[in-house]
Coordinates of N, CA and C and ligand atoms in Angstrom, one line a residue:
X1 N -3.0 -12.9 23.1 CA -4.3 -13.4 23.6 C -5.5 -12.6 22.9
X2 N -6.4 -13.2 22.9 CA -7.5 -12.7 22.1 C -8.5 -11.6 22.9
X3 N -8.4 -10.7 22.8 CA -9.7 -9.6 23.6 C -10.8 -9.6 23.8
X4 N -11.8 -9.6 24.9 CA -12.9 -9.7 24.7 C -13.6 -8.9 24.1
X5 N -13.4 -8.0 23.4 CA -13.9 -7.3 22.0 C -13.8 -7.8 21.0
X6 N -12.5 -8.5 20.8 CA -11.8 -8.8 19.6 C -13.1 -10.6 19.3
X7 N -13.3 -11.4 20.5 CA -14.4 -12.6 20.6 C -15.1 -12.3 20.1
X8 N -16.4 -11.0 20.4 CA -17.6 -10.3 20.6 C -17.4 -10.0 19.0
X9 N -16.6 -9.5 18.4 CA -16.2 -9.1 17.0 C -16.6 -10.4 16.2
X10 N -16.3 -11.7 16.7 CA -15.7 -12.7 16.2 C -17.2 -13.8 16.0
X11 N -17.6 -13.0 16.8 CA -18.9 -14.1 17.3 C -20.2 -13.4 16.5
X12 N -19.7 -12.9 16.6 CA -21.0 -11.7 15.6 C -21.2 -12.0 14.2
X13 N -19.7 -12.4 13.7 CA -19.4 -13.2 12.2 C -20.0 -14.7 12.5
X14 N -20.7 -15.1 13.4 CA -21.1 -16.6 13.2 C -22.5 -16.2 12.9
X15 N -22.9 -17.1 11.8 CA -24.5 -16.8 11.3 C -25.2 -18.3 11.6
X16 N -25.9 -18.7 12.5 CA -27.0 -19.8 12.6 C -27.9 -19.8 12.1
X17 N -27.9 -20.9 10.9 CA -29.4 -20.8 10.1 C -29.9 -22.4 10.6
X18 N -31.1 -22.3 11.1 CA -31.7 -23.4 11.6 C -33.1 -23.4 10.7
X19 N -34.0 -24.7 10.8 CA -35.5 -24.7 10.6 C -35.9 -26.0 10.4
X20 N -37.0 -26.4 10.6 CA -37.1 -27.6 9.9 C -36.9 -28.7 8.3
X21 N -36.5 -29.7 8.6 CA -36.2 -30.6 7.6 C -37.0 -30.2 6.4
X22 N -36.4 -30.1 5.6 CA -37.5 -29.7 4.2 C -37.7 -28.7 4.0
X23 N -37.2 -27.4 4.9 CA -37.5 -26.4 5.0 C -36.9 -25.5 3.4
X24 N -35.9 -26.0 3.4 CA -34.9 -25.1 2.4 C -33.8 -24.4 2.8
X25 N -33.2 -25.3 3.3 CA -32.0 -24.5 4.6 C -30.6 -24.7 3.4
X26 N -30.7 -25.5 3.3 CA -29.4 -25.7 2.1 C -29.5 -24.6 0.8
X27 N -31.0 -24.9 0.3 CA -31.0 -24.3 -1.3 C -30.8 -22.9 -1.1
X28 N -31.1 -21.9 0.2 CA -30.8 -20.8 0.4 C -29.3 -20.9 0.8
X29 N -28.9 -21.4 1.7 CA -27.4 -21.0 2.4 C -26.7 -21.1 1.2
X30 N -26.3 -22.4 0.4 CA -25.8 -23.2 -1.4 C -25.9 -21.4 -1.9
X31 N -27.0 -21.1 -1.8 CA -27.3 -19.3 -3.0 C -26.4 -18.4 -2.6
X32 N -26.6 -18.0 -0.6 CA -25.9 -17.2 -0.5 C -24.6 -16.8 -0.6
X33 N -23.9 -18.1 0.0 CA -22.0 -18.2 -0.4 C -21.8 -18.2 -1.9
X34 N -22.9 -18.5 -2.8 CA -22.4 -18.3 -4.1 C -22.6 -16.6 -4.2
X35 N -23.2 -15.9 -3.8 CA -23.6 -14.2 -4.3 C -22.6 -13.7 -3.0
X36 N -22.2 -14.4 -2.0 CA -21.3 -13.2 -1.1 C -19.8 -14.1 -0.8
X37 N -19.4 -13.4 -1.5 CA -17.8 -14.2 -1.6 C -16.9 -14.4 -0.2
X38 N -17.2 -13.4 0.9 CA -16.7 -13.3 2.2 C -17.6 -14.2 3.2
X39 N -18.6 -14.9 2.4 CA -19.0 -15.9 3.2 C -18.8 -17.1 3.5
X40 N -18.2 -17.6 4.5 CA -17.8 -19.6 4.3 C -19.2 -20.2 5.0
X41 N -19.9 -21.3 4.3 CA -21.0 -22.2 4.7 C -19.9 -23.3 5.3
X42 N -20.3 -23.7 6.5 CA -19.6 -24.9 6.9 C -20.2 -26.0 6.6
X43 N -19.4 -26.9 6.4 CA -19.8 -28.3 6.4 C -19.6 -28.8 7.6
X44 N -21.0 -29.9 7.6 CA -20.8 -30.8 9.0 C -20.4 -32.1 8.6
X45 N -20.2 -32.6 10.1 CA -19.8 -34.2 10.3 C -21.4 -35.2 10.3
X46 N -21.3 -35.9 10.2 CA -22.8 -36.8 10.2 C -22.7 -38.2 10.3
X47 N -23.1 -39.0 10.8 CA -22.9 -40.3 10.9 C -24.0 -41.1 10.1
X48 N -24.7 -40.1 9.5 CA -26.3 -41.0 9.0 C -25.6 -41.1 7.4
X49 N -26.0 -41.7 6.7 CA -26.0 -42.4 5.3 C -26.2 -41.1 4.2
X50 N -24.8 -40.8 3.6 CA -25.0 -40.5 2.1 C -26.7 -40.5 1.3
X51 N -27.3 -39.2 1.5 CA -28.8 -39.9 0.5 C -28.1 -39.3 -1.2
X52 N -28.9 -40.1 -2.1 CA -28.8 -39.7 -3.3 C -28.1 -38.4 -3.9
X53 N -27.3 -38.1 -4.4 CA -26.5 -37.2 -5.3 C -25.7 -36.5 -4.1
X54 N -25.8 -37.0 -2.5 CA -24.6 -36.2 -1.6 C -23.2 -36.6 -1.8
X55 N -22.9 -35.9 -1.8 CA -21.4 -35.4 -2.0 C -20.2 -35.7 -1.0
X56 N -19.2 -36.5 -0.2 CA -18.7 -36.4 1.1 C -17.6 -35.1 0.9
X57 N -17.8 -34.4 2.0 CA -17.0 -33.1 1.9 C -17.7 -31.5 1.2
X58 N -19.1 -32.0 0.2 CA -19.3 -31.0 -0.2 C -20.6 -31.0 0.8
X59 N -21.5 -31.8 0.8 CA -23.0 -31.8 1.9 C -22.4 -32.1 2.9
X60 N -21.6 -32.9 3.2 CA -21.4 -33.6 5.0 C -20.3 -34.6 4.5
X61 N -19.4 -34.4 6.3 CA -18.2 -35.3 6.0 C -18.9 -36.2 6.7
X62 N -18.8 -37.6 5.5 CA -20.2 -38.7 6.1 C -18.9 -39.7 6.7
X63 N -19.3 -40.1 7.8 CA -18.1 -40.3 9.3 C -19.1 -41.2 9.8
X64 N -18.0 -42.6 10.4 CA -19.0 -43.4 11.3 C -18.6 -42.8 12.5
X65 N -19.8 -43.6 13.4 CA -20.3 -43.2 14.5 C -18.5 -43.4 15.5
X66 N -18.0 -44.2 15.4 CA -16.9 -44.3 16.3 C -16.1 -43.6 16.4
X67 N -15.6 -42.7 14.9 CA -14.9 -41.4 14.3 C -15.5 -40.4 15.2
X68 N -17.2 -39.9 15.0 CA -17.7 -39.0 15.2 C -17.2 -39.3 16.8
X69 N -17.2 -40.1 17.4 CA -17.1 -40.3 19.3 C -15.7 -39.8 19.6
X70 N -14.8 -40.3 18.5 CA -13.1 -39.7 18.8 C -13.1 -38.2 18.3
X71 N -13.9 -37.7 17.3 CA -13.9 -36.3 17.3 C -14.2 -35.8 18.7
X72 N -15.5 -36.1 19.4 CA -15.9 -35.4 20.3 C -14.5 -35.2 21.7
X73 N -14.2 -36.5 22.0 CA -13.4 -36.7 22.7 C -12.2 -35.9 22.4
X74 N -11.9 -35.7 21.4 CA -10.6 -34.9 21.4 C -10.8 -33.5 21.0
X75 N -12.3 -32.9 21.6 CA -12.5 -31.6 21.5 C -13.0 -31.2 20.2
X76 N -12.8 -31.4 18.9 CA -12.9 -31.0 18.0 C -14.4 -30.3 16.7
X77 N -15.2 -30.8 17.9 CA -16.6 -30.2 17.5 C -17.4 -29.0 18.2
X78 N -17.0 -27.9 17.2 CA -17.9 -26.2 17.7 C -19.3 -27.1 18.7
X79 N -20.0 -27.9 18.2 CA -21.4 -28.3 19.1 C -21.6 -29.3 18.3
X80 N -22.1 -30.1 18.6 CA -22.6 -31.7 18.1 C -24.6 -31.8 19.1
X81 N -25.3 -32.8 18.0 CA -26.2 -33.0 18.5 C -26.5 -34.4 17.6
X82 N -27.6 -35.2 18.1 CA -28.3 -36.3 18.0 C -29.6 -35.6 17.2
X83 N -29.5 -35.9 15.8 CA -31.1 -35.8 15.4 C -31.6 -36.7 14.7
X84 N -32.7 -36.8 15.1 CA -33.1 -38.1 14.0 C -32.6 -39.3 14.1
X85 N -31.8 -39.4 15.0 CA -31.1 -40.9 15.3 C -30.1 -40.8 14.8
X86 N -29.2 -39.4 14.0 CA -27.6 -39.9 13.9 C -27.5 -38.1 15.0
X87 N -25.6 -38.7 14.6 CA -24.9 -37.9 14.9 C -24.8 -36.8 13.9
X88 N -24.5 -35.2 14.4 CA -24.3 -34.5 13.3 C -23.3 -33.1 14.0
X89 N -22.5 -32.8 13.4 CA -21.3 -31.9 14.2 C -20.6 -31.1 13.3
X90 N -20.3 -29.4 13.7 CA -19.4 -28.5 13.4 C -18.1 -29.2 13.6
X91 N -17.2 -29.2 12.5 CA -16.0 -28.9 13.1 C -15.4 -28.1 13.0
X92 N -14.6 -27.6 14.5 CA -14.5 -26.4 14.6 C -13.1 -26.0 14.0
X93 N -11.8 -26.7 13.4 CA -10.9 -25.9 12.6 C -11.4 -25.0 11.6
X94 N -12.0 -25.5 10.5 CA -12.6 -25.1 9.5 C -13.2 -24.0 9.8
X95 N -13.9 -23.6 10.9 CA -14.9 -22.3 11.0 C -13.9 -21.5 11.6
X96 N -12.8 -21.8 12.4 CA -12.0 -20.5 13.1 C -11.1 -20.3 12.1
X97 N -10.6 -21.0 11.4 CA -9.8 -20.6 9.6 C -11.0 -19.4 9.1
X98 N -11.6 -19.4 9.0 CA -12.3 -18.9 8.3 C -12.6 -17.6 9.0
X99 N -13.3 -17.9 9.8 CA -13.2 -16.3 10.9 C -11.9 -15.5 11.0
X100 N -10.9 -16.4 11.0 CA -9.2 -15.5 11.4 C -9.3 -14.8 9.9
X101 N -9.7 -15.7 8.9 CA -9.5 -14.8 7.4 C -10.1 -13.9 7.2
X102 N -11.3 -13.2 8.6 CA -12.0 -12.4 8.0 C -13.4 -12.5 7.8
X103 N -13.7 -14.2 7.2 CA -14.8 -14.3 6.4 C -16.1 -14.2 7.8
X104 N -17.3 -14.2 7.2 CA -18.5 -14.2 7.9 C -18.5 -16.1 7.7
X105 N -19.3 -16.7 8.8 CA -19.6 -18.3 8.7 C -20.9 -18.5 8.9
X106 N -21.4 -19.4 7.8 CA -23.1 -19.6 8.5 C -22.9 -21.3 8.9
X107 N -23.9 -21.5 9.6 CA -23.2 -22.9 10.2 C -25.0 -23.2 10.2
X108 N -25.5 -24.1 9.6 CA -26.5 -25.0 9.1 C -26.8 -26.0 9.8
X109 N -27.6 -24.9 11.5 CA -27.5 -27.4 12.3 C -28.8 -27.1 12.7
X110 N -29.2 -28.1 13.9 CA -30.3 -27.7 14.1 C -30.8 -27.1 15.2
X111 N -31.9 -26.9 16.2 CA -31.8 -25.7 17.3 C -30.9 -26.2 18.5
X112 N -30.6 -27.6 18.7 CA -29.8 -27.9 19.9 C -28.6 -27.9 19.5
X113 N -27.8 -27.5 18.6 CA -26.8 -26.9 18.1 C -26.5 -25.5 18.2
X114 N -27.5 -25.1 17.7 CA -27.8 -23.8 17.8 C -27.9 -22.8 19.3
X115 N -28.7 -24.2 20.2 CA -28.2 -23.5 21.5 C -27.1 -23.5 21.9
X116 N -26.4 -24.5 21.8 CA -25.3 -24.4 22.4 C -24.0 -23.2 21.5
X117 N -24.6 -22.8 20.0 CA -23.5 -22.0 19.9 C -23.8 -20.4 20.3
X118 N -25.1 -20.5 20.9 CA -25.5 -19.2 21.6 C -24.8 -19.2 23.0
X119 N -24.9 -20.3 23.7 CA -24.5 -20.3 24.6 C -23.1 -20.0 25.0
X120 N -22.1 -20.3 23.6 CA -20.4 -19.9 24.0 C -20.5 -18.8 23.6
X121 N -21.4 -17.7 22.3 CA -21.3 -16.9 21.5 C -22.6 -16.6 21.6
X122 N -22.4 -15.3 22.4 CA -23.9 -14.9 22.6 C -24.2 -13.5 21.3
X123 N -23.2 -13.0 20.8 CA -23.2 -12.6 19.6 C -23.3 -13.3 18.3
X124 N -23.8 -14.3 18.4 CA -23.9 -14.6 17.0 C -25.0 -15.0 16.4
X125 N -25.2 -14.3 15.7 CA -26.6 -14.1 14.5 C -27.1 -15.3 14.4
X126 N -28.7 -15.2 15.1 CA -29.6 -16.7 15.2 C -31.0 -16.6 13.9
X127 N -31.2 -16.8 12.8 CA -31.8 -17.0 12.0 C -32.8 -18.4 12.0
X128 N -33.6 -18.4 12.0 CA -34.5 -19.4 11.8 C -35.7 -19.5 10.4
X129 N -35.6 -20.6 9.5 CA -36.2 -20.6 8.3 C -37.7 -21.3 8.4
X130 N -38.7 -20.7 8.5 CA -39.9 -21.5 8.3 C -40.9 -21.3 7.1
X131 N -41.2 -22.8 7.1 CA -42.2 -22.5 5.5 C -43.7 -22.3 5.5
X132 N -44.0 -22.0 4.5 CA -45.1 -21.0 4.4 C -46.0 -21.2 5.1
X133 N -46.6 -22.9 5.1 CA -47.4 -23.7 5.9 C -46.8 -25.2 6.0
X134 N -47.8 -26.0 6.7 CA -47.4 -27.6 7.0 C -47.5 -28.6 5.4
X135 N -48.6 -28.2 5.1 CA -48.6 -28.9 3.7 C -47.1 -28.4 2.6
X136 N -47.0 -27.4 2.1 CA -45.9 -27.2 1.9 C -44.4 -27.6 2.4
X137 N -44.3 -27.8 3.7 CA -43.0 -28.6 4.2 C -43.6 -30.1 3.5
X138 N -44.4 -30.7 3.8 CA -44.1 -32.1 3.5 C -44.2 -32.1 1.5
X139 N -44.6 -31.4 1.0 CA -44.1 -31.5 0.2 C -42.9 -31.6 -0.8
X140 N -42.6 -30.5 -0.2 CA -41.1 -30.2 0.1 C -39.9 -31.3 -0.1
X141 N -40.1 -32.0 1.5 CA -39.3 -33.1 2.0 C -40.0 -34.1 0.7
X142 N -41.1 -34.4 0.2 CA -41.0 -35.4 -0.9 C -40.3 -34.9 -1.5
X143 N -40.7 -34.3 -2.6 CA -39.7 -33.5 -3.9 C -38.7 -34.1 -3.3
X144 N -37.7 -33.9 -2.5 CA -36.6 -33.6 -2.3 C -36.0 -35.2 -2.8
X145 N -37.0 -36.5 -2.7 CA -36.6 -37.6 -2.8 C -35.6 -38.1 -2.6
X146 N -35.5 -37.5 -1.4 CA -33.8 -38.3 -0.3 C -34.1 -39.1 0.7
X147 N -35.4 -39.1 1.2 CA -36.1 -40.0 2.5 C -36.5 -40.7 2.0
X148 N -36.5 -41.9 2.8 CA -37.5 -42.8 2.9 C -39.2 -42.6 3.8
X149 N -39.8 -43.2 3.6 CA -41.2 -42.8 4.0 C -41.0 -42.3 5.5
X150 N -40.3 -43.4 6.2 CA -40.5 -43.7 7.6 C -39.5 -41.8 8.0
X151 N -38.2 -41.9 7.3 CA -37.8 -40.7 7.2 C -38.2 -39.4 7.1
X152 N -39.4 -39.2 6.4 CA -40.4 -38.4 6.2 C -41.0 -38.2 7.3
X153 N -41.7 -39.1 8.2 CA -42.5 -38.9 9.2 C -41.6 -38.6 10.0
X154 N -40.6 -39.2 10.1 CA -39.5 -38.7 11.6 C -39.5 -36.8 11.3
X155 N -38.8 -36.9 9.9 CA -38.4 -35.3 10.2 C -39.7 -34.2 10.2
X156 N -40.9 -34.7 9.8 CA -41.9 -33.7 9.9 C -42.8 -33.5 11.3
X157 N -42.5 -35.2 12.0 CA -42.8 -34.8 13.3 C -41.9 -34.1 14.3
X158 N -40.4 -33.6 13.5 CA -39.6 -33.2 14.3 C -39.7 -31.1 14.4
X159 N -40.8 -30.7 13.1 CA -40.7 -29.6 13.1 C -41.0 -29.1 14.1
X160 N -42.4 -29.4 15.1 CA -42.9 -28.8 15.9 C -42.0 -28.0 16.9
X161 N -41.2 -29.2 17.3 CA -40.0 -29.1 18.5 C -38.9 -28.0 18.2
X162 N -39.1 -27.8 16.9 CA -37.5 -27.4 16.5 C -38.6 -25.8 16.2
X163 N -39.4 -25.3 16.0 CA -40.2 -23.9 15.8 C -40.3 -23.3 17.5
X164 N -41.0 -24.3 18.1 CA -41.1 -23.8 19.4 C -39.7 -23.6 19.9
X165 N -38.6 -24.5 19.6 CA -37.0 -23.7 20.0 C -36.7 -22.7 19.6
X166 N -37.4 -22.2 18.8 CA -36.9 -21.2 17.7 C -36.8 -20.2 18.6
X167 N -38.3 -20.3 18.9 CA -39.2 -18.6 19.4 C -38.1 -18.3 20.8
X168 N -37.7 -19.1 21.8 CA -36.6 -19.0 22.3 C -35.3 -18.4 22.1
X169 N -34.8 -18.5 21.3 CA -33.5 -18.5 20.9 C -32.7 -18.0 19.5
X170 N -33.7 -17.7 18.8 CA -33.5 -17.0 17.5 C -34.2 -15.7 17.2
X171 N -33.4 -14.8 17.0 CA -32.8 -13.3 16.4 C -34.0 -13.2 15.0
X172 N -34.2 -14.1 14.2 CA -35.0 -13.4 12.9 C -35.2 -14.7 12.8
X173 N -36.9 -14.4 12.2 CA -37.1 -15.6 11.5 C -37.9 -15.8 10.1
X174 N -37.2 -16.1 9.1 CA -37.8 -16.1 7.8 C -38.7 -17.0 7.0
X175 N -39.0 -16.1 6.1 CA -40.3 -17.4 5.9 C -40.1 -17.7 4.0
X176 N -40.0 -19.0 4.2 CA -39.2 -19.4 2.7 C -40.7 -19.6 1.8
X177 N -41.6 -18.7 1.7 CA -42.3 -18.7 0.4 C -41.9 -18.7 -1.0
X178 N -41.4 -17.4 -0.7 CA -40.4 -17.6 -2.6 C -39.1 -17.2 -2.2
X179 N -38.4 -18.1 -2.7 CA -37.3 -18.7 -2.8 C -36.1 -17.6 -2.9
X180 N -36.4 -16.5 -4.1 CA -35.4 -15.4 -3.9 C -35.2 -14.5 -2.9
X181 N -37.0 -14.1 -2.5 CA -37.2 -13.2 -1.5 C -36.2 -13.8 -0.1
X182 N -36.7 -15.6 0.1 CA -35.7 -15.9 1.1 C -34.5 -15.6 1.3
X183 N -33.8 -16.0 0.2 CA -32.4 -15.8 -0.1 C -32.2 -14.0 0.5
X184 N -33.0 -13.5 -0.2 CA -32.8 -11.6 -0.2 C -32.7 -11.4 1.8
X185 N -33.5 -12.1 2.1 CA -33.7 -11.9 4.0 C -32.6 -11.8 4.3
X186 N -32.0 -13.4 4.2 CA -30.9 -14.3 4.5 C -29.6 -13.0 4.2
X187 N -29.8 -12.8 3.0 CA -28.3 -11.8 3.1 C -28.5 -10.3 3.7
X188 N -29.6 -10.1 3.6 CA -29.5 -8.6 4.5 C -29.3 -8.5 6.0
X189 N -29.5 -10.1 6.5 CA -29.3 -10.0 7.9 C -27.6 -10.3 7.9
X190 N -27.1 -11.0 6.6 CA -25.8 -11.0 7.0 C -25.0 -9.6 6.5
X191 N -25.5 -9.3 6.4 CA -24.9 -7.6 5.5 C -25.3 -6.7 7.2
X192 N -26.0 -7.1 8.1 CA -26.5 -6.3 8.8 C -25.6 -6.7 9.9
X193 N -25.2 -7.9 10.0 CA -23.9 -8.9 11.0 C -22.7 -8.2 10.5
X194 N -22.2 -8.1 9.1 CA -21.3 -7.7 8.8 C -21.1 -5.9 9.0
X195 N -21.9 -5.3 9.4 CA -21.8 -4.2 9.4 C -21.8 -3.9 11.0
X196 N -22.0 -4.8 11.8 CA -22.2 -4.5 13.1 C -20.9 -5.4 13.9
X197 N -20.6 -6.2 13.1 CA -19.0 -7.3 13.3 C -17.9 -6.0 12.8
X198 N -18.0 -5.5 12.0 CA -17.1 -3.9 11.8 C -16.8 -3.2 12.1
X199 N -17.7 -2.9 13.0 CA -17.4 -1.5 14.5 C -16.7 -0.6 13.8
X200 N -17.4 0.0 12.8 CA -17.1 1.5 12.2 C -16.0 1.2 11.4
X201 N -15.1 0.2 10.9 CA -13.6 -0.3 10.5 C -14.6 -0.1 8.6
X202 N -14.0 0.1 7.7 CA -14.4 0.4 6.7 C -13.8 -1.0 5.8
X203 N -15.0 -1.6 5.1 CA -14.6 -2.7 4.9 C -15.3 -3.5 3.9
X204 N -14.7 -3.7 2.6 CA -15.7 -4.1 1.2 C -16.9 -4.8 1.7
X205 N -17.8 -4.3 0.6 CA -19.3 -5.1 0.8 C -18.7 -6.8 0.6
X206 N -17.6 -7.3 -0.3 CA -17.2 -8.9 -0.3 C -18.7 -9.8 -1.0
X207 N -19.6 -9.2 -1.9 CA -20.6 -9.6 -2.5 C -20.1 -9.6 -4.0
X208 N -20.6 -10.6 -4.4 CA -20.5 -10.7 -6.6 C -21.3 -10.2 -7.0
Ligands
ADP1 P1 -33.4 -28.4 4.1 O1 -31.9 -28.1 3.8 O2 -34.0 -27.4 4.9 O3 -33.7 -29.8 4.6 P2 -33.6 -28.3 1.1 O4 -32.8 -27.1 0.9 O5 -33.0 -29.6 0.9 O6 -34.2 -28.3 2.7 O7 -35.0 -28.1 0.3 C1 -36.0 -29.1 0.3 C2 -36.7 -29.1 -1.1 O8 -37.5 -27.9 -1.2 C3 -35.7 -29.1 -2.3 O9 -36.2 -29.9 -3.3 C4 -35.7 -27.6 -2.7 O10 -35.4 -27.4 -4.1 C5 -37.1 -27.2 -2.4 N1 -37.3 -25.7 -2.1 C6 -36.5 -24.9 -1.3 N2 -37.0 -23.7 -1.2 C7 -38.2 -23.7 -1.9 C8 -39.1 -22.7 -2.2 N3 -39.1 -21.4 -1.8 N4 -40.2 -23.0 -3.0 C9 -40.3 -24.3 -3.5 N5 -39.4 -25.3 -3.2 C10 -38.4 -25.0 -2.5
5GP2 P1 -30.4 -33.7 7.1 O1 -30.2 -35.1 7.5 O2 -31.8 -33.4 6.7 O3 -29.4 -33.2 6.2 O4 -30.3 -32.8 8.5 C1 -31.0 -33.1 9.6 C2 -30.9 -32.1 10.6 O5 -29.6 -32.0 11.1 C3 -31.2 -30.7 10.1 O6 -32.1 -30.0 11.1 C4 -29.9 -30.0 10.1 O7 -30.0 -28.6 10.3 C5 -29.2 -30.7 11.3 N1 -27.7 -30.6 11.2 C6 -27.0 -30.6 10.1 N2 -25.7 -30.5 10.4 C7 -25.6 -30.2 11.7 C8 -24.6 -30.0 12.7 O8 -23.4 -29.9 12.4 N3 -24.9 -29.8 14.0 C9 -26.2 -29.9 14.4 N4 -26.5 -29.7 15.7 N5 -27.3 -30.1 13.6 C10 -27.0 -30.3 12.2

């Protein structure tokens, strides 16, 4: 059976990166598992539409909504939430594989995900990414040319809601002006998880 140290250990290795749409939640997390090799980025489940150059399995396991309902039902999702009008969900094999191996997990959802993995795992590392200013996010989300207009307005009127969650519930919050510096945050708070998930246990930095 598992200890409640041995949990508290376990939970400390979960890294929550949240922020609004456009923010740059991907192009940082995508950086950091490439520069720290003991990191696994999870993929989620999603019921909303493939946008341009996504990948199934590498961005999101893109799943209809009836699948996503049999996941839930048969337990299978760390925390699931409704944004934007789809479904979007951890699954939770993949991230406890990965914790048993050791690795640190950053899990990429949004704050009502995010509560609820504070709520089973009150040790685990709550990060929040915001950008510089308002004009900047919607730029952003253009560039990014994966929305549609009406998509655009959904996700930028959804920042507000998801900042004011933040101030609640999140441990650090970073501000993605330049891009490396972000990245540089992002790993020192995981180097800072990893050293406090270790409890004195002597154990490679796991960085390239
Ligand atoms: P999110 O995952 O938060 O929705 P993305 O990672 O898809 O956001 O980033 C949205 C767009 O912003 C992408 O085109 C990305 O290249 C760009 N971007 C990310 N970080 C920065 C930055 N610091 N400066 C300028 N553009 C950025
Ligand atoms: P997008 O459609 O732009 O990729 O993602 C929309 C929102 O869904 C983002 O805020 C993102 O963090 C969130 N999201 C992505 N995956 C998950 C997940 O597994 N669970 C939850 N709760 N939110 C997620």
């Amino acid at each position: 059976m598992t200890s409640q140290a041995d949990q508290n250990k376990t939970c400390g290795k979960l890294i929550v990166v949240s922020g609004p749409s456009g923010v740059g939640k991907s192009t940082i997390c995508k950086e950091v598992v490439k520069r720290m090799e003991d990191v696994h980025l999870s993929v989620s489940a999603t019921t909303r539409p493939p946008g341009p150059g996504e990948q199934n399995g590498r961005d999101y396991w893109f799943i209809s909504k009836e699948e996503f309902r049999e996941r839930i039902e048969q337990g299978l999702l760390l925390e699931y939430a409704e944004v934007f009008g789809n479904l979007y969900g951890t699954p939770k094999e993949k991230v406890d594989e990965a914790l048993q191996a050791g690795r640190i997990v950053i899990l990429e959802i949004d704050t009502q995900g995010g509560k609820q993995v504070k709520a089973a795992c009150p040790d685990a590392v709550m990060v929040f990414i915001l950008p510089p200013d308002d004009r900047e996010l919607a730029q952003r989300i253009g560039r990014r040319a994966r929305d549609s207009a009406d998509a655009i307005e959904t996700r930028l009127g959804g920042a507000g809601n998801e900042i004011a969650a933040a101030k609640q519930y999140y441990d650090h919050m970073v501000i993605n002006e330049d891009l490396e510096h972000a990245i540089g945050e992002v790993m020192q708070i995981i180097r800072q998880a990893r050293e406090g998930a270790a409890a004195g246990h002597d154990e490679n930095s796991g960085e390239r």
